Amino acid sequence: MMNGTGTQTTAALVLFDLDDTLCDYAGARAGRLRKAFRAALAHAPGGAGVDLDRVIAESLAIHPHGSDHFAALLARYGLSDPDVVQAARDWYHANRFLGLALFEDAAETLRAVRAAVPGRRIGLITNGPAEVQRDKIDLLDLATHVDFAIISDEFGVAKPDPAIFQEGLRRGEATREETVFIGDSPEFDIAGARAAGIHAIWMNRGGLPWPGAPPSPDEVRSLADVRAILGAATMVPSMRR
């Protein structure tokens, strides 16, 4: 396995988180919030001059996924019409997948990681409602690239519970010593994988300092780094254009 210096690993099983590891969930969410808030604040006095980046940041700080707080948040900026607020909430949820896409090299990474080691298996472990996460997997055409996907709502427990990671080992037919997990959340991904005894790699796209207790995990800044660590830095011939 890896020693923290970027050494390649021949792990038999590679487990990935989904949101903000393979797909740009945060970017799509911010785009949806921007559209919803811009449309709503057009009905508020002076709403056209509101700093939407600030409103989005405040919304994410209150609740990164829900919309129950929209009324109170938009009231700070002069919007008091409940029908407009409800329309913003309805639009936000009806367009839950607007702008959602894999990171540009995600499919390439999954193909190359699999091809790098004969017999290597790939799985997803993701938190969230079953219907939403399954729809994401279908939208992003990920089923063609992975052997299995475990969704917390279907399995019955969520990351960081080590049980969901142990289920990944069972489905991937690998021991924890043969496995690596890549995810972006220190709290859910890294802590959970570590609790299950699986080598965890932190997807730290923003170059943030490790927020948890030492030792800090191995980290990557991009999927290109993931390919390098997993022995897949060079694309296989079928991927060349």
PDB file of C-alpha atoms in Angstrom:
ATOM      1  CA  MET A   1       0.000   0.000   0.000  1.00  0.00           C
ATOM      2  CA  MET A   2       1.035   3.633   0.121  1.00  0.00           C
ATOM      3  CA  ASN A   3       3.456   5.181   2.528  1.00  0.00           C
ATOM      4  CA  GLY A   4       2.366   8.815   2.149  1.00  0.00           C
ATOM      5  CA  THR A   5       5.024   9.690  -0.389  1.00  0.00           C
ATOM      6  CA  GLY A   6       2.961   9.158  -3.518  1.00  0.00           C
ATOM      7  CA  THR A   7       4.100   5.559  -4.021  1.00  0.00           C
ATOM      8  CA  GLN A   8       1.892   3.584  -6.374  1.00  0.00           C
ATOM      9  CA  THR A   9      -0.411   0.917  -4.988  1.00  0.00           C
ATOM     10  CA  THR A  10      -1.634  -2.286  -6.629  1.00  0.00           C
ATOM     11  CA  ALA A  11      -4.859  -2.352  -4.602  1.00  0.00           C
ATOM     12  CA  ALA A  12      -7.257  -5.049  -5.791  1.00  0.00           C
ATOM     13  CA  LEU A  13     -10.313  -2.959  -4.847  1.00  0.00           C
ATOM     14  CA  VAL A  14     -10.707   0.791  -5.293  1.00  0.00           C
ATOM     15  CA  LEU A  15     -13.682   2.465  -3.626  1.00  0.00           C
ATOM     16  CA  PHE A  16     -14.778   5.981  -4.557  1.00  0.00           C
ATOM     17  CA  ASP A  17     -17.102   8.525  -3.008  1.00  0.00           C
ATOM     18  CA  LEU A  18     -19.438  10.091  -5.590  1.00  0.00           C
ATOM     19  CA  ASP A  19     -20.305  13.737  -4.873  1.00  0.00           C
ATOM     20  CA  ASP A  20     -17.379  16.150  -5.226  1.00  0.00           C
ATOM     21  CA  THR A  21     -15.005  13.253  -5.799  1.00  0.00           C
ATOM     22  CA  LEU A  22     -16.180  11.997  -9.191  1.00  0.00           C
ATOM     23  CA  CYS A  23     -18.880  14.579  -9.964  1.00  0.00           C
ATOM     24  CA  ASP A  24     -19.029  18.320  -9.334  1.00  0.00           C
ATOM     25  CA  TYR A  25     -21.985  18.358  -6.980  1.00  0.00           C
ATOM     26  CA  ALA A  26     -20.900  21.547  -5.206  1.00  0.00           C
ATOM     27  CA  GLY A  27     -20.541  23.461  -8.468  1.00  0.00           C
ATOM     28  CA  ALA A  28     -23.943  22.324  -9.737  1.00  0.00           C
ATOM     29  CA  ARG A  29     -25.582  23.128  -6.391  1.00  0.00           C
ATOM     30  CA  ALA A  30     -24.144  26.653  -6.370  1.00  0.00           C
ATOM     31  CA  GLY A  31     -25.421  27.177  -9.903  1.00  0.00           C
ATOM     32  CA  ARG A  32     -28.927  26.102  -8.937  1.00  0.00           C
ATOM     33  CA  LEU A  33     -28.926  28.345  -5.882  1.00  0.00           C
ATOM     34  CA  ARG A  34     -27.778  31.281  -8.003  1.00  0.00           C
ATOM     35  CA  LYS A  35     -30.632  30.815 -10.481  1.00  0.00           C
ATOM     36  CA  ALA A  36     -33.244  30.322  -7.748  1.00  0.00           C
ATOM     37  CA  PHE A  37     -32.109  33.325  -5.703  1.00  0.00           C
ATOM     38  CA  ARG A  38     -31.703  35.627  -8.693  1.00  0.00           C
ATOM     39  CA  ALA A  39     -35.248  34.899  -9.853  1.00  0.00           C
ATOM     40  CA  ALA A  40     -36.691  35.342  -6.356  1.00  0.00           C
ATOM     41  CA  LEU A  41     -34.804  38.521  -5.503  1.00  0.00           C
ATOM     42  CA  ALA A  42     -35.990  40.152  -8.716  1.00  0.00           C
ATOM     43  CA  HIS A  43     -39.243  40.591  -6.776  1.00  0.00           C
ATOM     44  CA  ALA A  44     -37.558  42.315  -3.796  1.00  0.00           C
ATOM     45  CA  PRO A  45     -36.868  46.059  -3.519  1.00  0.00           C
ATOM     46  CA  GLY A  46     -33.239  46.523  -4.506  1.00  0.00           C
ATOM     47  CA  GLY A  47     -32.902  42.807  -5.153  1.00  0.00           C
ATOM     48  CA  ALA A  48     -31.069  43.313  -8.427  1.00  0.00           C
ATOM     49  CA  GLY A  49     -28.097  44.732  -6.520  1.00  0.00           C
ATOM     50  CA  VAL A  50     -27.769  41.894  -4.013  1.00  0.00           C
ATOM     51  CA  ASP A  51     -24.446  40.032  -3.899  1.00  0.00           C
ATOM     52  CA  LEU A  52     -25.576  36.555  -4.923  1.00  0.00           C
ATOM     53  CA  ASP A  53     -22.266  34.995  -3.897  1.00  0.00           C
ATOM     54  CA  ARG A  54     -22.944  36.185  -0.369  1.00  0.00           C
ATOM     55  CA  VAL A  55     -26.497  34.825  -0.375  1.00  0.00           C
ATOM     56  CA  ILE A  56     -25.276  31.454  -1.642  1.00  0.00           C
ATOM     57  CA  ALA A  57     -22.571  31.292   1.031  1.00  0.00           C
ATOM     58  CA  GLU A  58     -25.112  32.122   3.733  1.00  0.00           C
ATOM     59  CA  SER A  59     -27.503  29.474   2.419  1.00  0.00           C
ATOM     60  CA  LEU A  60     -24.813  26.793   2.424  1.00  0.00           C
ATOM     61  CA  ALA A  61     -23.760  27.755   5.943  1.00  0.00           C
ATOM     62  CA  ILE A  62     -27.335  27.377   7.186  1.00  0.00           C
ATOM     63  CA  HIS A  63     -27.986  24.087   5.402  1.00  0.00           C
ATOM     64  CA  PRO A  64     -25.908  22.766   2.498  1.00  0.00           C
ATOM     65  CA  HIS A  65     -28.683  20.642   0.999  1.00  0.00           C
ATOM     66  CA  GLY A  66     -32.155  21.789   2.103  1.00  0.00           C
ATOM     67  CA  SER A  67     -34.403  24.719   1.290  1.00  0.00           C
ATOM     68  CA  ASP A  68     -36.535  25.134   4.419  1.00  0.00           C
ATOM     69  CA  HIS A  69     -34.430  28.171   5.329  1.00  0.00           C
ATOM     70  CA  PHE A  70     -35.052  30.044   2.054  1.00  0.00           C
ATOM     71  CA  ALA A  71     -37.851  32.203   3.505  1.00  0.00           C
ATOM     72  CA  ALA A  72     -35.825  33.436   6.467  1.00  0.00           C
ATOM     73  CA  LEU A  73     -32.716  33.947   4.357  1.00  0.00           C
ATOM     74  CA  LEU A  74     -34.427  35.882   1.566  1.00  0.00           C
ATOM     75  CA  ALA A  75     -36.310  38.000   4.107  1.00  0.00           C
ATOM     76  CA  ARG A  76     -32.928  39.461   5.101  1.00  0.00           C
ATOM     77  CA  TYR A  77     -32.748  40.885   1.590  1.00  0.00           C
ATOM     78  CA  GLY A  78     -36.253  42.332   1.532  1.00  0.00           C
ATOM     79  CA  LEU A  79     -38.223  39.449   0.015  1.00  0.00           C
ATOM     80  CA  SER A  80     -41.340  38.692   2.031  1.00  0.00           C
ATOM     81  CA  ASP A  81     -43.693  37.218  -0.588  1.00  0.00           C
ATOM     82  CA  PRO A  82     -44.310  33.576   0.440  1.00  0.00           C
ATOM     83  CA  ASP A  83     -45.452  32.611  -3.052  1.00  0.00           C
ATOM     84  CA  VAL A  84     -42.177  33.793  -4.576  1.00  0.00           C
ATOM     85  CA  VAL A  85     -40.180  31.959  -1.918  1.00  0.00           C
ATOM     86  CA  GLN A  86     -42.147  28.780  -2.517  1.00  0.00           C
ATOM     87  CA  ALA A  87     -41.623  29.105  -6.259  1.00  0.00           C
ATOM     88  CA  ALA A  88     -37.864  29.357  -5.639  1.00  0.00           C
ATOM     89  CA  ARG A  89     -37.938  26.241  -3.465  1.00  0.00           C
ATOM     90  CA  ASP A  90     -40.009  24.329  -5.987  1.00  0.00           C
ATOM     91  CA  TRP A  91     -37.690  25.262  -8.848  1.00  0.00           C
ATOM     92  CA  TYR A  92     -34.602  24.358  -6.808  1.00  0.00           C
ATOM     93  CA  HIS A  93     -35.871  20.849  -6.116  1.00  0.00           C
ATOM     94  CA  ALA A  94     -37.422  20.249  -9.522  1.00  0.00           C
ATOM     95  CA  ASN A  95     -34.066  20.979 -11.141  1.00  0.00           C
ATOM     96  CA  ARG A  96     -31.932  18.999  -8.701  1.00  0.00           C
ATOM     97  CA  PHE A  97     -29.636  17.687 -11.448  1.00  0.00           C
ATOM     98  CA  LEU A  98     -29.220  20.919 -13.410  1.00  0.00           C
ATOM     99  CA  GLY A  99     -25.563  21.360 -14.307  1.00  0.00           C
ATOM    100  CA  LEU A 100     -24.484  18.138 -12.607  1.00  0.00           C
ATOM    101  CA  ALA A 101     -21.647  16.444 -14.474  1.00  0.00           C
ATOM    102  CA  LEU A 102     -18.665  14.245 -13.891  1.00  0.00           C
ATOM    103  CA  PHE A 103     -15.363  16.009 -13.540  1.00  0.00           C
ATOM    104  CA  GLU A 104     -13.835  16.153 -16.999  1.00  0.00           C
ATOM    105  CA  ASP A 105     -11.463  13.233 -16.519  1.00  0.00           C
ATOM    106  CA  ALA A 106     -13.590  11.075 -14.203  1.00  0.00           C
ATOM    107  CA  ALA A 107     -14.639   8.473 -16.767  1.00  0.00           C
ATOM    108  CA  GLU A 108     -11.076   8.304 -18.076  1.00  0.00           C
ATOM    109  CA  THR A 109      -9.847   7.807 -14.525  1.00  0.00           C
ATOM    110  CA  LEU A 110     -12.235   4.940 -13.810  1.00  0.00           C
ATOM    111  CA  ARG A 111     -11.288   3.171 -17.042  1.00  0.00           C
ATOM    112  CA  ALA A 112      -7.575   3.657 -16.506  1.00  0.00           C
ATOM    113  CA  VAL A 113      -7.638   2.668 -12.837  1.00  0.00           C
ATOM    114  CA  ARG A 114      -9.385  -0.587 -13.706  1.00  0.00           C
ATOM    115  CA  ALA A 115      -7.038  -1.363 -16.593  1.00  0.00           C
ATOM    116  CA  ALA A 116      -3.894  -0.704 -14.547  1.00  0.00           C
ATOM    117  CA  VAL A 117      -4.195  -3.876 -12.448  1.00  0.00           C
ATOM    118  CA  PRO A 118      -5.608  -7.152 -13.831  1.00  0.00           C
ATOM    119  CA  GLY A 119      -8.775  -8.129 -12.014  1.00  0.00           C
ATOM    120  CA  ARG A 120      -9.040  -4.852 -10.129  1.00  0.00           C
ATOM    121  CA  ARG A 121     -12.578  -4.003  -8.991  1.00  0.00           C
ATOM    122  CA  ILE A 122     -14.139  -0.577  -8.505  1.00  0.00           C
ATOM    123  CA  GLY A 123     -17.047   0.405  -6.276  1.00  0.00           C
ATOM    124  CA  LEU A 124     -18.947   3.496  -5.160  1.00  0.00           C
ATOM    125  CA  ILE A 125     -19.992   4.278  -1.594  1.00  0.00           C
ATOM    126  CA  THR A 126     -22.250   7.314  -1.328  1.00  0.00           C
ATOM    127  CA  ASN A 127     -24.559   8.872   1.238  1.00  0.00           C
ATOM    128  CA  GLY A 128     -28.012  10.117   0.301  1.00  0.00           C
ATOM    129  CA  PRO A 129     -31.568   9.160  -0.620  1.00  0.00           C
ATOM    130  CA  ALA A 130     -31.688   6.052  -2.790  1.00  0.00           C
ATOM    131  CA  GLU A 131     -33.832   7.597  -5.531  1.00  0.00           C
ATOM    132  CA  VAL A 132     -31.652  10.686  -5.846  1.00  0.00           C
ATOM    133  CA  GLN A 133     -28.324   8.866  -5.826  1.00  0.00           C
ATOM    134  CA  ARG A 134     -29.491   6.144  -8.234  1.00  0.00           C
ATOM    135  CA  ASP A 135     -30.740   8.817 -10.615  1.00  0.00           C
ATOM    136  CA  LYS A 136     -27.344  10.533 -10.416  1.00  0.00           C
ATOM    137  CA  ILE A 137     -25.550   7.288 -11.190  1.00  0.00           C
ATOM    138  CA  ASP A 138     -27.808   6.744 -14.215  1.00  0.00           C
ATOM    139  CA  LEU A 139     -27.473  10.346 -15.398  1.00  0.00           C
ATOM    140  CA  LEU A 140     -23.701  10.201 -15.166  1.00  0.00           C
ATOM    141  CA  ASP A 141     -23.510   6.743 -16.793  1.00  0.00           C
ATOM    142  CA  LEU A 142     -21.411   5.426 -13.922  1.00  0.00           C
ATOM    143  CA  ALA A 143     -22.835   1.906 -13.860  1.00  0.00           C
ATOM    144  CA  THR A 144     -20.744   1.114 -16.942  1.00  0.00           C
ATOM    145  CA  HIS A 145     -17.558   1.974 -15.040  1.00  0.00           C
ATOM    146  CA  VAL A 146     -18.069   0.378 -11.607  1.00  0.00           C
ATOM    147  CA  ASP A 147     -18.812  -3.102 -10.323  1.00  0.00           C
ATOM    148  CA  PHE A 148     -21.246  -1.952  -7.649  1.00  0.00           C
ATOM    149  CA  ALA A 149     -22.635   1.106  -5.893  1.00  0.00           C
ATOM    150  CA  ILE A 150     -23.651   1.187  -2.230  1.00  0.00           C
ATOM    151  CA  ILE A 151     -26.081   3.946  -1.248  1.00  0.00           C
ATOM    152  CA  SER A 152     -26.608   4.676   2.422  1.00  0.00           C
ATOM    153  CA  ASP A 153     -30.398   4.882   2.156  1.00  0.00           C
ATOM    154  CA  GLU A 154     -30.537   1.421   0.604  1.00  0.00           C
ATOM    155  CA  PHE A 155     -27.961  -0.148   2.885  1.00  0.00           C
ATOM    156  CA  GLY A 156     -29.416   1.274   6.089  1.00  0.00           C
ATOM    157  CA  VAL A 157     -26.391   3.072   7.535  1.00  0.00           C
ATOM    158  CA  ALA A 158     -24.377   6.011   6.256  1.00  0.00           C
ATOM    159  CA  LYS A 159     -20.751   7.035   6.185  1.00  0.00           C
ATOM    160  CA  PRO A 160     -18.831   7.351   8.489  1.00  0.00           C
ATOM    161  CA  ASP A 161     -20.265   4.135   9.974  1.00  0.00           C
ATOM    162  CA  PRO A 162     -17.613   1.502   9.226  1.00  0.00           C
ATOM    163  CA  ALA A 163     -20.338  -1.029   8.360  1.00  0.00           C
ATOM    164  CA  ILE A 164     -20.977   0.553   4.971  1.00  0.00           C
ATOM    165  CA  PHE A 165     -17.269   0.349   4.140  1.00  0.00           C
ATOM    166  CA  GLN A 166     -17.176  -3.267   5.280  1.00  0.00           C
ATOM    167  CA  GLU A 167     -20.049  -3.933   2.888  1.00  0.00           C
ATOM    168  CA  GLY A 168     -17.831  -2.502   0.157  1.00  0.00           C
ATOM    169  CA  LEU A 169     -15.163  -5.041   1.048  1.00  0.00           C
ATOM    170  CA  ARG A 170     -17.727  -7.836   0.928  1.00  0.00           C
ATOM    171  CA  ARG A 171     -19.093  -6.846  -2.474  1.00  0.00           C
ATOM    172  CA  GLY A 172     -15.630  -6.193  -3.826  1.00  0.00           C
ATOM    173  CA  GLU A 173     -14.340  -9.532  -2.526  1.00  0.00           C
ATOM    174  CA  ALA A 174     -11.269  -7.938  -1.000  1.00  0.00           C
ATOM    175  CA  THR A 175      -9.631  -7.543   2.365  1.00  0.00           C
ATOM    176  CA  ARG A 176      -9.101  -4.139   3.899  1.00  0.00           C
ATOM    177  CA  GLU A 177      -5.369  -4.502   3.222  1.00  0.00           C
ATOM    178  CA  GLU A 178      -6.126  -4.882  -0.503  1.00  0.00           C
ATOM    179  CA  THR A 179      -8.350  -1.813  -0.671  1.00  0.00           C
ATOM    180  CA  VAL A 180      -8.156   1.963  -0.948  1.00  0.00           C
ATOM    181  CA  PHE A 181     -10.957   4.499  -0.596  1.00  0.00           C
ATOM    182  CA  ILE A 182     -10.935   7.970  -2.181  1.00  0.00           C
ATOM    183  CA  GLY A 183     -13.288  10.671  -0.906  1.00  0.00           C
ATOM    184  CA  ASP A 184     -13.485  14.398  -0.267  1.00  0.00           C
ATOM    185  CA  SER A 185     -15.074  14.555   3.201  1.00  0.00           C
ATOM    186  CA  PRO A 186     -12.762  14.310   6.210  1.00  0.00           C
ATOM    187  CA  GLU A 187     -15.764  13.711   8.466  1.00  0.00           C
ATOM    188  CA  PHE A 188     -17.609  11.086   6.454  1.00  0.00           C
ATOM    189  CA  ASP A 189     -15.169   9.578   3.967  1.00  0.00           C
ATOM    190  CA  ILE A 190     -11.776   9.600   5.605  1.00  0.00           C
ATOM    191  CA  ALA A 191     -12.961   8.975   9.162  1.00  0.00           C
ATOM    192  CA  GLY A 192     -15.240   6.149   8.056  1.00  0.00           C
ATOM    193  CA  ALA A 193     -12.671   4.392   5.892  1.00  0.00           C
ATOM    194  CA  ARG A 194     -10.093   4.636   8.630  1.00  0.00           C
ATOM    195  CA  ALA A 195     -12.546   3.218  11.168  1.00  0.00           C
ATOM    196  CA  ALA A 196     -13.004   0.234   8.856  1.00  0.00           C
ATOM    197  CA  GLY A 197      -9.238  -0.211   8.566  1.00  0.00           C
ATOM    198  CA  ILE A 198      -9.168   0.801   4.902  1.00  0.00           C
ATOM    199  CA  HIS A 199      -6.443   3.015   3.496  1.00  0.00           C
ATOM    200  CA  ALA A 200      -8.060   6.411   2.898  1.00  0.00           C
ATOM    201  CA  ILE A 201      -6.992   8.995   0.315  1.00  0.00           C
ATOM    202  CA  TRP A 202      -8.368  12.506   0.762  1.00  0.00           C
ATOM    203  CA  MET A 203      -9.531  14.305  -2.377  1.00  0.00           C
ATOM    204  CA  ASN A 204      -8.505  17.814  -1.376  1.00  0.00           C
ATOM    205  CA  ARG A 205      -9.171  19.874  -4.506  1.00  0.00           C
ATOM    206  CA  GLY A 206      -9.014  23.145  -2.587  1.00  0.00           C
ATOM    207  CA  GLY A 207      -5.622  22.501  -0.991  1.00  0.00           C
ATOM    208  CA  LEU A 208      -7.071  22.953   2.503  1.00  0.00           C
ATOM    209  CA  PRO A 209      -5.183  22.091   5.674  1.00  0.00           C
ATOM    210  CA  TRP A 210      -6.172  18.781   7.233  1.00  0.00           C
ATOM    211  CA  PRO A 211      -8.925  19.680   9.744  1.00  0.00           C
ATOM    212  CA  GLY A 212      -8.797  16.552  11.857  1.00  0.00           C
ATOM    213  CA  ALA A 213      -6.483  15.009  14.387  1.00  0.00           C
ATOM    214  CA  PRO A 214      -3.100  13.781  13.201  1.00  0.00           C
ATOM    215  CA  PRO A 215      -1.917  11.890  11.343  1.00  0.00           C
ATOM    216  CA  SER A 216      -3.195  13.537   8.194  1.00  0.00           C
ATOM    217  CA  PRO A 217      -4.127  11.123   5.399  1.00  0.00           C
ATOM    218  CA  ASP A 218      -2.506  10.751   2.029  1.00  0.00           C
ATOM    219  CA  GLU A 219      -4.110  13.351  -0.189  1.00  0.00           C
ATOM    220  CA  VAL A 220      -4.616  14.157  -3.838  1.00  0.00           C
ATOM    221  CA  ARG A 221      -5.617  17.395  -5.526  1.00  0.00           C
ATOM    222  CA  SER A 222      -7.062  15.944  -8.724  1.00  0.00           C
ATOM    223  CA  LEU A 223      -8.103  12.762 -10.444  1.00  0.00           C
ATOM    224  CA  ALA A 224      -4.804  12.882 -12.327  1.00  0.00           C
ATOM    225  CA  ASP A 225      -3.142  12.405  -8.937  1.00  0.00           C
ATOM    226  CA  VAL A 226      -5.455   9.470  -8.289  1.00  0.00           C
ATOM    227  CA  ARG A 227      -4.424   7.868 -11.571  1.00  0.00           C
ATOM    228  CA  ALA A 228      -0.772   8.292 -10.701  1.00  0.00           C
ATOM    229  CA  ILE A 229      -1.157   6.714  -7.261  1.00  0.00           C
ATOM    230  CA  LEU A 230      -3.203   3.826  -8.641  1.00  0.00           C
ATOM    231  CA  GLY A 231      -0.738   3.048 -11.400  1.00  0.00           C
ATOM    232  CA  ALA A 232      -2.913   4.484 -14.173  1.00  0.00           C
ATOM    233  CA  ALA A 233      -1.082   7.684 -15.068  1.00  0.00           C
ATOM    234  CA  THR A 234      -0.909   6.721 -18.746  1.00  0.00           C
ATOM    235  CA  MET A 235      -4.165   6.222 -20.615  1.00  0.00           C
ATOM    236  CA  VAL A 236      -4.743   2.781 -22.066  1.00  0.00           C
ATOM    237  CA  PRO A 237      -4.770   2.702 -25.891  1.00  0.00           C
ATOM    238  CA  SER A 238      -8.572   2.509 -26.169  1.00  0.00           C
ATOM    239  CA  MET A 239      -8.827   5.901 -24.499  1.00  0.00           C
ATOM    240  CA  ARG A 240      -6.533   7.731 -26.886  1.00  0.00           C
ATOM    241  CA  ARG A 241      -8.249   9.899 -29.466  1.00  0.00           C
TER     242      ARG A 241
END
